[in-house]
XYZ file of N, CA, C and O in Angstrom:
756
model
N 0.836 -1.199 0.000
C 0.000 0.000 0.000
C 0.869 1.247 0.000
O 1.925 1.272 0.598
N 0.354 2.287 -0.637
C 1.034 3.575 -0.607
C 0.713 4.273 0.709
O -0.323 4.006 1.324
N 1.604 5.175 1.112
C 1.427 5.862 2.390
C 1.360 7.370 2.173
O 2.197 7.938 1.480
N 0.359 7.986 2.794
C 0.183 9.440 2.721
C 0.246 10.024 4.131
O -0.362 9.489 5.058
N 0.991 11.103 4.258
C 1.080 11.859 5.505
C 0.284 13.140 5.304
O 0.548 13.900 4.363
N -0.669 13.393 6.177
C -1.532 14.562 6.058
C -1.512 15.313 7.390
O -1.715 14.721 8.445
N -1.287 16.622 7.325
C -1.360 17.483 8.506
C -2.820 17.876 8.723
O -3.627 17.828 7.788
N -3.160 18.288 9.928
C -4.524 18.760 10.201
C -4.605 20.272 10.019
O -5.280 20.775 9.126
N -3.909 21.001 10.898
C -4.038 22.461 10.915
C -3.339 23.073 9.696
O -2.151 22.887 9.489
N -4.129 23.774 8.894
C -3.598 24.372 7.680
C -3.747 23.476 6.470
O -3.466 23.885 5.349
N -4.213 22.239 6.674
C -4.435 21.315 5.561
C -5.887 20.843 5.585
O -6.644 21.129 4.672
N -6.272 20.143 6.633
C -7.643 19.649 6.725
C -8.599 20.690 7.282
O -9.812 20.563 7.122
N -8.062 21.702 7.950
C -8.904 22.818 8.384
C -8.279 24.129 7.903
O -7.225 24.124 7.268
N -8.930 25.219 8.201
C -8.503 26.518 7.681
C -7.654 27.308 8.666
O -7.813 28.516 8.808
N -6.746 26.628 9.355
C -5.785 27.318 10.200
C -4.860 28.135 9.287
O -4.511 27.658 8.210
N -4.506 29.347 9.657
C -4.681 30.006 10.941
C -5.978 30.808 11.079
O -6.167 31.478 12.096
N -6.865 30.743 10.088
C -8.110 31.512 10.174
C -8.913 31.162 11.424
O -9.522 32.033 12.032
N -8.900 29.895 11.818
C -9.639 29.499 13.025
C -9.073 30.191 14.259
O -9.830 30.630 15.128
N -7.757 30.300 14.334
C -7.136 30.974 15.476
C -7.406 32.475 15.416
O -7.688 33.104 16.435
N -7.370 33.052 14.231
C -7.671 34.477 14.081
C -9.129 34.766 14.435
O -9.438 35.821 15.007
N -10.028 33.838 14.106
C -11.438 33.987 14.495
C -11.564 34.048 16.018
O -12.309 34.864 16.566
N -10.835 33.182 16.705
C -10.858 33.185 18.174
C -10.303 34.500 18.719
O -10.879 35.090 19.632
N -9.185 34.958 18.164
C -8.597 36.228 18.608
C -9.603 37.366 18.433
O -9.740 38.217 19.301
N -10.300 37.377 17.299
C -11.298 38.425 17.054
C -12.441 38.321 18.064
O -12.907 39.335 18.591
N -12.889 37.108 18.340
C -13.956 36.880 19.314
C -13.563 37.418 20.684
O -14.363 38.032 21.387
N -12.312 37.211 21.060
C -11.843 37.609 22.389
C -11.465 39.085 22.486
O -11.616 39.692 23.545
N -10.956 39.685 21.403
C -10.443 41.058 21.474
C -11.286 42.068 20.709
O -11.132 43.273 20.920
N -12.124 41.576 19.791
C -12.878 42.490 18.939
C -12.058 43.036 17.774
O -12.542 43.856 17.001
N -10.829 42.569 17.625
C -9.939 43.032 16.556
C -9.713 41.889 15.574
O -9.391 40.767 15.982
N -9.874 42.181 14.277
C -9.606 41.170 13.246
C -8.202 41.414 12.697
O -7.950 42.404 12.021
N -7.284 40.519 13.021
C -5.922 40.603 12.507
C -5.870 39.959 11.128
O -6.555 38.972 10.863
N -5.045 40.519 10.250
C -4.920 39.986 8.890
C -4.259 38.611 8.891
O -4.574 37.767 8.062
N -3.315 38.413 9.795
C -2.589 37.147 9.873
C -1.970 37.031 11.265
O -2.032 37.965 12.066
N -1.358 35.897 11.543
C -0.763 35.675 12.862
C 0.416 36.610 13.113
O 0.644 37.030 14.246
N 1.141 36.945 12.073
C 2.280 37.852 12.245
C 1.808 39.223 12.730
O 2.418 39.816 13.620
N 0.719 39.711 12.162
C 0.185 40.993 12.619
C -0.254 40.895 14.087
O 0.003 41.806 14.882
N -0.886 39.781 14.453
C -1.299 39.601 15.853
C -0.079 39.580 16.767
O -0.064 40.243 17.811
N 0.967 38.863 16.372
C 2.184 38.790 17.193
C 2.853 40.152 17.325
O 3.383 40.494 18.373
N 2.827 40.930 16.236
C 3.467 42.250 16.256
C 2.642 43.299 16.988
O 3.182 44.304 17.446
N 1.340 43.092 17.096
C 0.453 44.058 17.730
C 0.277 43.779 19.223
O 0.311 44.701 20.041
N 0.083 42.532 19.555
C -0.144 42.144 20.952
C 1.191 42.021 21.686
O 2.229 41.755 21.071
N 1.144 42.173 22.989
C 2.355 41.894 23.772
C 2.588 40.385 23.761
O 1.673 39.605 23.451
N 3.776 39.976 24.119
C 4.097 38.557 24.160
C 3.127 37.812 25.079
O 2.586 36.767 24.718
N 2.884 38.387 26.251
C 1.996 37.749 27.228
C 0.565 37.681 26.685
O -0.089 36.641 26.786
N 0.074 38.768 26.089
C -1.277 38.769 25.529
C -1.420 37.680 24.457
O -2.410 36.946 24.426
N -0.430 37.599 23.575
C -0.479 36.613 22.500
C -0.500 35.192 23.067
O -1.296 34.360 22.646
N 0.373 34.912 24.037
C 0.455 33.568 24.629
C -0.852 33.203 25.335
O -1.308 32.065 25.248
N -1.441 34.176 26.042
C -2.707 33.925 26.735
C -3.815 33.619 25.717
O -4.592 32.680 25.892
N -3.869 34.405 24.639
C -4.873 34.159 23.603
C -4.647 32.808 22.924
O -5.601 32.065 22.668
N -3.410 32.493 22.630
C -3.109 31.217 21.976
C -3.499 30.044 22.881
O -4.075 29.058 22.420
N -3.195 30.168 24.167
C -3.568 29.131 25.123
C -5.090 29.010 25.207
O -5.634 27.907 25.229
N -5.772 30.147 25.240
C -7.232 30.131 25.259
C -7.807 29.453 24.024
O -8.784 28.693 24.113
N -7.196 29.710 22.877
C -7.622 29.072 21.627
C -7.486 27.555 21.721
O -8.395 26.813 21.348
N -6.375 27.100 22.257
C -6.137 25.656 22.374
C -7.177 24.991 23.270
O -7.553 23.847 23.046
N -7.617 25.700 24.288
C -8.578 25.133 25.235
C -10.027 25.380 24.807
O -10.941 24.783 25.363
N -10.231 26.243 23.824
C -11.581 26.622 23.395
C -12.181 25.570 22.470
O -11.538 24.593 22.101
N -13.409 25.834 22.055
C -14.078 24.959 21.089
C -13.827 25.398 19.649
O -14.241 24.700 18.733
N -13.159 26.539 19.442
C -12.961 27.055 18.089
C -12.241 26.054 17.190
O -12.655 25.825 16.054
N -11.150 25.485 17.681
C -10.347 24.551 16.883
C -11.166 23.319 16.517
O -11.066 22.797 15.406
N -11.990 22.868 17.435
C -12.693 21.613 17.247
C -14.092 21.780 16.672
O -14.796 20.791 16.472
N -14.460 23.014 16.385
C -15.732 23.238 15.697
C -15.501 23.857 14.322
O -16.455 24.192 13.627
N -14.248 23.960 13.927
C -13.916 24.538 12.618
C -14.414 23.634 11.496
O -14.453 22.414 11.640
N -14.782 24.246 10.411
C -15.178 23.476 9.241
C -13.914 22.959 8.547
O -12.876 23.604 8.576
N -14.007 21.789 7.919
C -12.851 21.291 7.169
C -12.560 22.190 5.964
O -13.451 22.900 5.485
N -11.347 22.138 5.491
C -10.974 22.860 4.276
C -11.809 22.341 3.115
O -12.155 21.163 3.065
N -12.080 23.236 2.178
C -12.822 22.838 0.993
C -12.005 21.774 0.253
O -10.840 21.966 -0.028
N -12.602 20.661 -0.024
C -11.924 19.587 -0.739
C -11.252 18.558 0.154
O -10.781 17.528 -0.330
N -11.193 18.800 1.467
C -10.483 17.880 2.367
C -11.122 16.487 2.364
O -10.422 15.479 2.230
N -12.432 16.440 2.508
C -13.132 15.152 2.556
C -12.938 14.389 1.245
O -12.680 13.190 1.239
N -13.031 15.114 0.153
C -12.891 14.495 -1.170
C -11.473 13.962 -1.390
O -11.285 12.876 -1.940
N -10.484 14.718 -0.948
C -9.097 14.275 -1.086
C -8.854 13.003 -0.282
O -8.280 12.034 -0.786
N -9.282 12.984 0.982
C -9.074 11.803 1.815
C -9.812 10.584 1.254
O -9.284 9.470 1.263
N -11.010 10.798 0.757
C -11.759 9.693 0.143
C -11.012 9.182 -1.080
O -10.897 7.969 -1.286
N -10.487 10.085 -1.890
C -9.712 9.669 -3.060
C -8.518 8.813 -2.634
O -8.255 7.758 -3.213
N -7.793 9.270 -1.633
C -6.626 8.518 -1.163
C -7.043 7.137 -0.659
O -6.405 6.134 -0.981
N -8.103 7.077 0.117
C -8.591 5.795 0.639
C -8.993 4.874 -0.519
O -8.620 3.706 -0.553
N -9.750 5.419 -1.482
C -10.219 4.618 -2.614
C -9.072 4.126 -3.489
O -9.231 3.171 -4.249
N -7.918 4.793 -3.406
C -6.767 4.426 -4.230
C -5.654 3.775 -3.409
O -4.475 3.878 -3.733
N -6.079 3.089 -2.362
C -5.198 2.232 -1.560
C -4.044 2.941 -0.866
O -2.955 2.388 -0.757
N -4.285 4.146 -0.396
C -3.307 4.822 0.451
C -3.648 4.543 1.908
O -4.824 4.565 2.290
N -2.634 4.289 2.710
C -2.784 4.352 4.152
C -2.671 5.825 4.513
O -1.726 6.499 4.087
N -3.627 6.342 5.252
C -3.662 7.768 5.567
C -3.222 7.963 7.008
O -3.915 7.556 7.950
N -2.062 8.587 7.152
C -1.513 8.896 8.466
C -1.691 10.381 8.731
O -1.163 11.211 7.990
N -2.448 10.707 9.754
C -2.578 12.092 10.184
C -1.414 12.331 11.149
O -1.304 11.651 12.166
N -0.566 13.280 10.796
C 0.558 13.640 11.653
C 0.363 15.100 12.036
O 0.327 15.975 11.168
N 0.228 15.362 13.325
C -0.057 16.714 13.785
C 0.890 17.129 14.901
O 1.366 16.279 15.653
N 1.142 18.415 14.979
C 1.962 18.947 16.073
C 1.083 19.345 17.265
O 1.583 19.863 18.252
N -0.212 19.111 17.168
C -1.106 19.411 18.291
C -0.644 18.649 19.530
O -0.195 17.516 19.440
N -0.819 19.286 20.653
C -0.507 18.620 21.920
C -1.709 17.759 22.308
O -2.562 18.169 23.083
N -1.767 16.574 21.739
C -2.955 15.740 21.865
C -3.226 15.239 23.278
O -4.336 14.826 23.588
N -2.232 15.267 24.127
C -2.432 14.745 25.471
C -2.678 15.847 26.489
O -2.719 15.606 27.682
N -2.851 17.080 26.011
C -3.239 18.194 26.875
C -4.642 18.634 26.481
O -5.004 18.605 25.307
N -5.391 19.081 27.468
C -6.716 19.665 27.238
C -7.663 18.709 26.511
O -8.546 19.134 25.782
N -7.421 17.406 26.648
C -8.284 16.410 26.024
C -8.325 16.554 24.499
O -9.333 16.255 23.862
N -7.230 17.013 23.917
C -7.208 17.281 22.476
C -7.286 16.026 21.620
O -7.802 16.071 20.510
N -6.754 14.915 22.086
C -6.820 13.690 21.280
C -8.269 13.314 21.025
O -8.677 13.121 19.876
N -9.050 13.236 22.087
C -10.467 12.890 21.935
C -11.196 13.918 21.078
O -11.967 13.571 20.180
N -10.943 15.204 21.326
C -11.607 16.265 20.561
C -11.214 16.220 19.091
O -12.042 16.453 18.207
N -9.958 15.916 18.819
C -9.477 15.844 17.433
C -10.101 14.660 16.711
O -10.559 14.786 15.570
N -10.140 13.509 17.361
C -10.758 12.323 16.757
C -12.247 12.574 16.502
O -12.769 12.231 15.434
N -12.936 13.200 17.455
C -14.350 13.537 17.256
C -14.537 14.508 16.099
O -15.476 14.371 15.307
N -13.627 15.494 15.974
C -13.715 16.442 14.853
C -13.555 15.708 13.528
O -14.326 15.933 12.592
N -12.584 14.810 13.449
C -12.386 14.030 12.220
C -13.628 13.186 11.912
O -14.110 13.172 10.774
N -14.176 12.521 12.920
C -15.369 11.683 12.730
C -16.586 12.512 12.360
O -17.328 12.168 11.436
N -16.822 13.615 13.090
C -17.997 14.455 12.835
C -17.986 15.068 11.445
O -19.043 15.390 10.897
N -16.793 15.235 10.886
C -16.678 15.812 9.545
C -16.428 14.759 8.471
O -16.117 15.096 7.328
N -16.582 13.484 8.855
C -16.408 12.368 7.915
C -15.073 12.410 7.185
O -15.001 12.162 5.985
N -14.024 12.734 7.928
C -12.668 12.762 7.374
C -12.001 11.430 7.698
O -11.710 11.139 8.858
N -11.798 10.624 6.671
C -11.280 9.272 6.874
C -9.760 9.291 7.051
O -9.064 10.118 6.467
N -9.275 8.381 7.861
C -7.840 8.228 8.099
C -7.623 6.858 8.712
O -8.574 6.194 9.158
N -6.375 6.431 8.728
C -6.048 5.131 9.313
C -5.385 5.250 10.682
O -5.666 4.453 11.567
N -4.496 6.213 10.825
C -3.763 6.393 12.083
C -3.571 7.874 12.348
O -3.514 8.672 11.411
N -3.451 8.222 13.611
C -3.154 9.605 13.982
C -1.968 9.601 14.945
O -1.907 8.775 15.854
N -1.025 10.494 14.675
C 0.173 10.627 15.506
C 0.366 12.088 15.855
O 0.102 12.967 15.043
N 0.865 12.309 17.050
C 1.204 13.658 17.492
C 2.705 13.724 17.706
O 3.284 12.878 18.391
N 3.345 14.722 17.112
C 4.783 14.884 17.295
C 5.200 16.293 16.912
O 4.636 16.888 16.004
N 6.172 16.810 17.612
C 6.766 18.096 17.242
C 7.837 17.888 16.173
O 8.209 18.816 15.483
N 8.336 16.660 16.042
C 9.387 16.337 15.068
C 8.818 15.392 14.019
O 9.038 14.182 14.052
N 8.078 15.960 13.086
C 7.396 15.139 12.091
C 8.375 14.333 11.244
O 8.118 13.172 10.931
N 9.499 14.935 10.874
C 10.464 14.239 10.032
C 10.980 12.981 10.713
O 11.047 11.909 10.120
N 11.333 13.087 11.973
C 11.859 11.949 12.723
C 10.795 10.867 12.883
O 11.056 9.679 12.704
N 9.567 11.266 13.213
C 8.479 10.308 13.394
C 8.209 9.551 12.104
O 8.024 8.329 12.117
N 8.200 10.259 10.996
C 7.960 9.610 9.708
C 9.048 8.583 9.423
O 8.772 7.445 9.055
N 10.286 8.987 9.602
C 11.409 8.083 9.356
C 11.338 6.866 10.278
O 11.479 5.721 9.842
N 11.097 7.115 11.551
C 11.092 6.045 12.550
C 9.906 5.092 12.393
O 10.050 3.877 12.489
N 8.723 5.629 12.129
C 7.506 4.817 12.139
C 7.115 4.237 10.783
O 6.524 3.176 10.712
N 7.399 4.973 9.697
C 6.807 4.609 8.414
C 7.784 4.260 7.302
O 7.378 3.711 6.296
N 9.021 4.646 7.415
C 9.924 4.434 6.290
C 9.570 5.380 5.166
O 9.200 6.527 5.396
N 9.614 4.904 3.938
C 9.335 5.775 2.785
C 7.850 6.120 2.704
O 6.988 5.274 2.904
N 7.589 7.376 2.381
C 6.224 7.897 2.214
C 6.036 8.284 0.754
O 6.959 8.765 0.103
N 4.810 8.121 0.243
C 4.531 8.423 -1.161
C 3.934 9.805 -1.383
O 4.052 10.365 -2.465
N 3.282 10.365 -0.357
C 2.622 11.658 -0.488
C 2.659 12.366 0.859
O 2.362 11.752 1.889
N 3.027 13.649 0.853
C 3.025 14.461 2.071
C 2.285 15.754 1.768
O 2.625 16.461 0.810
N 1.281 16.068 2.580
C 0.576 17.348 2.457
C 0.717 18.055 3.802
O 0.234 17.585 4.823
N 1.389 19.206 3.773
C 1.811 19.909 4.990
C 1.790 21.406 4.703
O 2.096 21.826 3.595
N 1.445 22.213 5.697
C 1.430 23.660 5.503
C 2.722 24.330 5.943
O 2.949 25.489 5.628
N 3.596 23.627 6.621
C 4.817 24.221 7.157
C 6.009 23.896 6.247
O 6.401 22.733 6.122
N 6.582 24.937 5.636
C 7.703 24.741 4.704
C 8.897 24.075 5.375
O 9.558 23.227 4.765
N 9.192 24.455 6.608
C 10.330 23.857 7.313
C 10.111 22.359 7.526
O 11.040 21.559 7.355
N 8.908 21.977 7.902
C 8.617 20.550 8.070
C 8.782 19.802 6.755
O 9.356 18.717 6.720
N 8.286 20.389 5.669
C 8.423 19.731 4.367
C 9.887 19.561 3.985
O 10.289 18.514 3.470
N 10.672 20.571 4.237
C 12.099 20.503 3.894
C 12.789 19.384 4.672
O 13.561 18.610 4.107
N 12.498 19.272 5.948
C 13.098 18.226 6.776
C 12.630 16.835 6.341
O 13.420 15.895 6.283
N 11.344 16.710 6.043
C 10.800 15.426 5.595
C 11.442 15.025 4.273
O 11.825 13.874 4.076
N 11.586 15.980 3.378
C 12.164 15.690 2.061
C 13.613 15.221 2.190
O 14.047 14.328 1.466
N 14.358 15.798 3.117
C 15.749 15.380 3.324
C 15.836 13.918 3.734
O 16.737 13.207 3.315
N 14.914 13.473 4.556
C 14.920 12.089 5.025
C 14.264 11.150 4.017
O 14.751 10.074 3.733
N 13.145 11.569 3.461
C 12.319 10.703 2.624
C 12.813 10.595 1.186
O 12.574 9.604 0.523
N 13.466 11.633 0.688
C 13.988 11.582 -0.675
C 13.045 12.160 -1.707
O 12.018 12.749 -1.392
N 13.416 11.988 -2.970
C 12.724 12.643 -4.078
C 11.536 11.866 -4.630
O 10.687 12.440 -5.280
N 11.458 10.584 -4.415
C 10.382 9.792 -4.994
C 9.104 9.903 -4.180
O 8.611 8.930 -3.625
N 8.606 11.119 -4.127
C 7.432 11.407 -3.313
C 6.803 12.683 -3.850
O 7.496 13.534 -4.399
N 5.503 12.818 -3.687
C 4.828 14.073 -4.026
C 4.728 14.881 -2.745
O 4.172 14.418 -1.749
N 5.289 16.093 -2.769
C 5.244 16.994 -1.616
C 4.336 18.159 -1.979
O 4.555 18.823 -2.984
N 3.333 18.408 -1.165
C 2.397 19.502 -1.436
C 2.379 20.431 -0.240
O 2.157 20.007 0.890
N 2.619 21.711 -0.522
C 2.523 22.736 0.506
C 1.219 23.463 0.282
O 0.917 23.889 -0.829
N 0.439 23.646 1.335
C -0.904 24.208 1.181
C -0.980 25.706 1.409
O -2.055 26.272 1.405
N 0.145 26.350 1.612
C 0.120 27.791 1.860
C -0.279 28.516 0.587
O 0.084 28.122 -0.509
N -1.011 29.593 0.742
C -1.508 30.347 -0.410
C -0.386 30.777 -1.343
O 0.740 30.992 -0.941
N -0.732 30.929 -2.598
C 0.243 31.226 -3.646
C 1.092 32.450 -3.330
O 2.280 32.454 -3.604
N 0.521 33.498 -2.741
C 1.322 34.691 -2.459
C 2.450 34.366 -1.497
O 3.538 34.910 -1.612
N 2.204 33.457 -0.577
C 3.259 33.050 0.351
C 4.291 32.199 -0.373
O 5.478 32.354 -0.173
N 3.818 31.308 -1.248
C 4.753 30.458 -1.980
C 5.622 31.258 -2.941
O 6.728 30.857 -3.248
N 5.119 32.384 -3.439
C 5.946 33.218 -4.305
C 7.209 33.664 -3.580
O 8.256 33.805 -4.179
N 7.116 33.854 -2.277
C 8.268 34.257 -1.480
C 9.212 33.077 -1.289
O 10.414 33.194 -1.411
N 8.650 31.927 -1.001
C 9.452 30.743 -0.715
C 9.550 29.806 -1.909
O 9.951 28.668 -1.774
N 9.162 30.268 -3.098
C 9.105 29.425 -4.280
C 10.395 28.701 -4.604
O 10.392 27.663 -5.250
N 11.501 29.225 -4.150
C 12.769 28.554 -4.441
C 12.898 27.242 -3.686
O 13.711 26.409 -4.036
N 12.092 27.037 -2.669
C 12.185 25.797 -1.895
C 11.084 24.803 -2.251
O 11.338 23.629 -2.344
N 9.870 25.293 -2.430
C 8.765 24.390 -2.705
C 7.923 24.947 -3.836
O 7.331 25.998 -3.719
N 7.908 24.218 -4.922
C 7.099 24.584 -6.070
C 5.850 23.707 -6.062
O 5.881 22.576 -5.593
N 4.769 24.232 -6.620
C 3.621 23.368 -6.827
C 4.043 22.302 -7.822
O 4.780 22.562 -8.753
N 3.564 21.113 -7.619
C 3.997 20.008 -8.461
C 2.932 19.694 -9.495
O 1.771 20.027 -9.323
N 3.342 19.073 -10.575
C 2.405 18.543 -11.548
C 1.901 17.227 -11.003
O 2.671 16.286 -10.860
N 0.646 17.200 -10.684
C 0.083 15.985 -10.116
C -0.506 15.122 -11.222
O -0.904 15.625 -12.270
N -0.582 13.832 -10.979
C -1.276 12.970 -11.934
C -2.696 13.497 -12.147
O -3.276 14.096 -11.246
N -3.248 13.269 -13.309
C -4.554 13.823 -13.676
C -5.627 13.526 -12.644
O -6.484 14.361 -12.371
N -5.586 12.349 -12.034
C -6.641 11.997 -11.083
C -6.626 12.865 -9.833
O -7.597 12.954 -9.121
N -5.507 13.547 -9.558
C -5.437 14.437 -8.406
C -6.000 15.818 -8.718
O -6.331 16.563 -7.817
N -6.068 16.182 -9.980
C -6.426 17.551 -10.346
C -7.703 18.031 -9.675
O -7.734 19.061 -9.047
N -8.765 17.262 -9.801
C -10.050 17.707 -9.274
C -10.084 17.691 -7.751
O -10.578 18.613 -7.128
N -9.543 16.661 -7.132
C -9.674 16.541 -5.691
C -8.731 17.443 -4.925
O -9.005 17.809 -3.800
N -7.612 17.825 -5.509
C -6.651 18.607 -4.744
C -6.578 20.056 -5.186
O -5.802 20.817 -4.626
N -7.386 20.456 -6.150
C -7.261 21.813 -6.672
C -7.484 22.859 -5.600
O -6.859 23.928 -5.611
N -8.313 22.589 -4.609
C -8.566 23.571 -3.566
C -7.379 23.718 -2.631
O -7.216 24.731 -1.992
N -6.557 22.688 -2.535
C -5.352 22.792 -1.733
C -4.261 23.506 -2.506
O -3.457 24.209 -1.953
N -4.241 23.316 -3.812
C -3.150 23.861 -4.615
C -3.382 25.304 -5.015
O -2.446 26.031 -5.278
N -4.604 25.707 -5.100
C -4.919 27.081 -5.469
C -5.869 27.627 -4.419
O -7.031 27.275 -4.385
N -5.331 28.466 -3.537
C -6.170 28.979 -2.457
C -6.669 30.368 -2.790
O -6.145 31.062 -3.591
């Protein structure tokens, strides 16, 4: 079987918009992005808001990204083992249960879920070679690619304007035709 690694935040949901929604709910201010929030709020204010977001229902009531359900179904139907790899602290604030319920409530299919801050190491240690990685963090993709090698499809879900800045590291890839319809929402935001 082929193996796919899928991130949750920024891939299966609309992070960081969910966190920005929480910040707006709590402060009445709509920040354009997390960088603006970090630059505007004090360090303590930002950390308190971020902690509140983690403990709130915002993360676990977010709608899935457009196309997420269809992509996962496509992978399942085409004999991929779907590994959800997340940096969420699943053992704090009952996040594991809440995350699994969010996946189930939104009919997002997967085979296994892992929590780790070192995704590259976990992938190497647990899975060996991977065939597909969908991740929103460029640094994580770079580390995974160093370990996993070139015979893999790497997809970064960050909007095109962001990729224009980092385009020298991660380019959108030409996907097989069968991916075009199911992944277009991830590739063109």
